[in-house]
Amino acid sequence: MRRFAIVGHRARTSGDFSLNDLPGGAGRMDVLCRCVNTAFFLSHDLRKDVECYLVLLGDPAPPKTVRFSGVHLRSLNPDERSAAALLKKALALPCGDEFRESSPGVAVRQGGLARLIEDMPLALLHEEGDDLRNVHPLPSGYLLSDHLNFTPEEEAVVQDMPRISVGPVSLHADHAITVVQNELDRRQHGWN
Ligand SMILES: C[S@@+](CC[C@H](N)C(=O)[O-])C[C@H]1O[C@@H](n2cnc3c(N)ncnc32)[C@H](O)[C@@H]1O
């Protein structure tokens, strides 16, 4: 199973945002939707062996975590509004400490980064980490930030994670996911 978790520092935590204003009123939900799409979509297929976690920290009820599970996902199309519509539905659902399904393959719970890293091992994708190409074997789970850097409080939570870099320049989060997926694909198919 491949896992990607992305922290959305300003992402709205209720379903009241407009699909027409994902970058503004929804708190850069467009960035997170692109990450979801990049984690799952192949040219004409959807990766079943992927889970994508969005840690949402914006108003009005942070933190919340939304989980997308490839094996059960339905109704996800490769455009930002499609992922955002699934998120809107998830965030409209009252939730507690355990994941609650809002649509096939999509579930939401109350809780943030500290809880998530208790649940699963993750490596930090970071510009100053070890070169992905020199890491053997590669981890199966990765944590990224959205368009903002991690806060000092978050840095404290992630300080013991292995740090892996996909290259010398800072990329958009969804592009960094593409590079990781490509390297995992290459190794899985014996291309190295
Ligand atoms: C747009 S960047 C975050 C902000 C960026 N640190 C800055 O200074 O503007 C989004 C995320 O993509 C990942 N990322 C971007 N470039 C990367 C790289 N070269 N290696 C590993 N991860 C990278 C990191 O997880 C980062 O937090």
XYZ file of C-alpha atoms and ligand atoms in Angstrom:
219
model
C 0.000 0.000 0.000
C 1.315 3.477 -0.908
C 0.265 6.302 1.350
C 0.424 10.074 0.913
C -0.592 12.539 3.610
C -0.811 16.271 2.958
C -1.262 18.986 5.560
C -3.686 21.710 4.471
C -2.879 24.556 6.813
C -5.839 26.748 5.901
C -8.171 24.159 4.400
C -11.772 24.554 5.494
C -13.075 21.944 7.955
C -16.774 22.239 7.135
C -18.630 21.488 3.933
C -19.834 25.053 3.444
C -17.209 26.100 0.883
C -17.968 26.872 -2.739
C -16.678 24.589 -5.481
C -16.167 27.815 -7.445
C -13.712 29.223 -4.908
C -11.358 26.393 -3.909
C -8.221 28.590 -3.731
C -9.918 31.361 -1.720
C -12.806 30.596 0.619
C -11.929 26.894 0.835
C -8.375 27.670 2.034
C -6.271 26.408 -0.920
C -8.344 23.250 -1.191
C -7.287 23.309 -4.882
C -3.756 22.299 -3.810
C -5.117 19.343 -1.845
C -7.452 18.261 -4.644
C -4.526 18.195 -7.080
C -2.630 16.037 -4.592
C -5.551 13.601 -4.380
C -5.719 13.370 -8.164
C -1.979 12.915 -8.505
C -1.928 10.219 -5.844
C -4.598 8.149 -7.638
C -4.793 8.801 -11.350
C -3.026 6.968 -14.109
C -3.701 7.849 -17.721
C -6.781 5.645 -18.009
C -7.028 4.046 -14.605
C -7.055 4.648 -10.895
C -4.421 3.269 -8.541
C -6.118 0.838 -6.173
C -3.037 0.408 -3.955
C -3.042 4.020 -2.682
C -4.447 5.801 0.349
C -4.363 9.586 0.504
C -4.880 11.470 3.754
C -5.685 15.175 3.943
C -5.040 16.805 7.312
C -7.236 19.910 7.341
C -6.393 22.687 9.762
C -8.594 25.613 8.715
C -11.760 26.940 10.375
C -14.250 26.138 11.788
C -13.520 22.704 13.368
C -9.822 21.772 13.073
C -8.147 19.382 12.970
C -9.941 16.923 10.685
C -8.488 14.148 8.535
C -10.107 12.897 5.345
C -9.019 9.516 3.970
C -9.343 8.501 0.318
C -8.897 4.730 -0.260
C -8.227 3.678 -3.844
C -9.600 0.193 -3.462
C -13.089 1.484 -2.614
C -13.134 4.868 -4.386
C -16.008 5.705 -6.723
C -17.026 8.970 -8.350
C -13.550 10.489 -8.425
C -12.778 12.108 -11.759
C -9.495 13.768 -12.694
C -10.542 17.361 -12.134
C -10.231 19.417 -8.975
C -13.966 19.959 -8.551
C -14.618 16.229 -8.462
C -12.256 15.665 -5.521
C -13.560 18.849 -3.892
C -17.156 17.631 -4.147
C -16.198 14.433 -2.286
C -14.422 16.534 0.333
C -17.413 18.821 0.720
C -19.636 15.826 1.367
C -17.165 14.357 3.890
C -16.842 17.639 5.753
C -20.608 18.033 6.008
C -20.779 14.792 7.997
C -20.638 14.975 11.808
C -17.588 12.964 12.873
C -15.718 11.817 15.959
C -12.426 10.065 16.700
C -12.945 7.171 14.278
C -13.189 7.364 10.492
C -16.746 7.647 9.233
C -17.488 6.934 5.572
C -19.140 9.752 3.638
C -19.060 8.119 0.190
C -17.419 4.960 -1.169
C -13.712 5.125 -0.370
C -13.905 8.476 1.429
C -14.002 8.819 5.228
C -13.487 11.587 7.775
C -12.523 11.830 11.417
C -11.638 14.470 13.940
C -7.871 14.580 14.591
C -4.708 15.789 12.928
C -1.060 15.115 12.265
C -0.018 13.749 15.665
C -2.779 11.148 15.537
C -1.989 10.210 11.936
C 1.662 9.493 12.570
C 0.719 7.293 15.517
C -1.335 5.222 13.070
C 1.236 4.675 10.313
C 4.916 5.143 9.482
C 5.524 8.119 7.215
C 8.649 9.680 5.722
C 8.795 13.429 5.323
C 9.125 14.703 1.767
C 11.458 17.618 2.228
C 13.653 19.646 -0.080
C 16.677 19.015 2.174
C 16.204 15.285 2.682
C 18.190 12.319 1.349
C 18.073 11.866 -2.403
C 15.132 9.589 -3.247
C 17.303 7.722 -5.748
C 19.722 6.675 -3.030
C 17.120 5.398 -0.567
C 16.763 1.597 -0.566
C 14.133 0.415 0.038
C 11.811 3.354 -0.356
C 9.228 3.922 2.364
C 5.607 3.265 1.442
C 4.211 6.362 3.206
C 5.014 10.063 2.675
C 4.026 13.306 4.384
C 3.932 16.630 2.561
C 2.920 20.169 3.318
C 0.632 22.242 1.080
C 1.805 25.612 -0.250
C 3.038 26.625 3.217
C 5.990 25.398 5.238
C 5.450 23.288 8.329
C 4.985 25.378 11.463
C 7.521 25.059 14.314
C 4.942 22.989 16.249
C 4.540 20.619 13.293
C 8.313 20.458 12.834
C 8.544 19.192 16.404
C 6.032 16.429 15.629
C 7.868 15.300 12.465
C 11.457 15.792 13.599
C 12.245 12.074 13.927
C 10.898 11.069 10.524
C 13.273 10.102 7.740
C 13.536 13.016 5.263
C 13.538 12.324 1.568
C 14.059 14.786 -1.263
C 12.946 14.338 -4.864
C 15.450 16.877 -6.165
C 17.307 20.125 -5.623
C 14.437 22.525 -6.335
C 11.180 23.116 -4.478
C 8.194 21.699 -6.348
C 4.462 21.957 -5.884
C 3.265 19.205 -3.557
C 1.344 17.342 -6.285
C 4.394 17.375 -8.543
C 6.535 15.935 -5.740
C 3.963 13.110 -5.399
C 4.280 12.404 -9.133
C 8.048 12.015 -8.823
C 7.664 9.609 -5.888
C 5.010 7.580 -7.701
C 7.267 7.360 -10.733
C 10.233 6.135 -8.688
C 8.036 3.575 -6.890
C 6.633 2.422 -10.264
C 10.108 2.088 -11.758
C 11.316 -0.053 -8.894
C 8.134 -2.122 -8.811
C 8.581 -2.894 -12.500
C 12.321 -3.588 -12.261
C 13.445 -0.546 -14.245
C 16.437 0.261 -12.058
C 5.332 24.059 -2.301
S 6.213 23.008 -1.201
C 6.094 23.822 0.386
C 6.606 25.193 0.494
C 8.050 25.313 0.194
N 8.873 24.653 1.226
C 8.448 26.770 0.069
O 9.509 27.148 0.585
O 7.704 27.540 -0.539
C 5.067 21.708 -0.940
C 5.603 20.419 -0.421
O 6.081 19.630 -1.488
C 7.122 18.807 -1.052
N 8.298 19.133 -1.870
C 8.462 20.160 -2.718
N 9.658 20.089 -3.310
C 10.277 19.005 -2.826
C 11.548 18.397 -3.047
N 12.428 18.904 -3.895
N 11.828 17.251 -2.385
C 10.935 16.705 -1.530
N 9.732 17.242 -1.268
C 9.406 18.370 -1.917
C 7.370 19.098 0.413
O 6.668 18.151 1.186
C 6.745 20.476 0.561
O 6.312 20.701 1.870
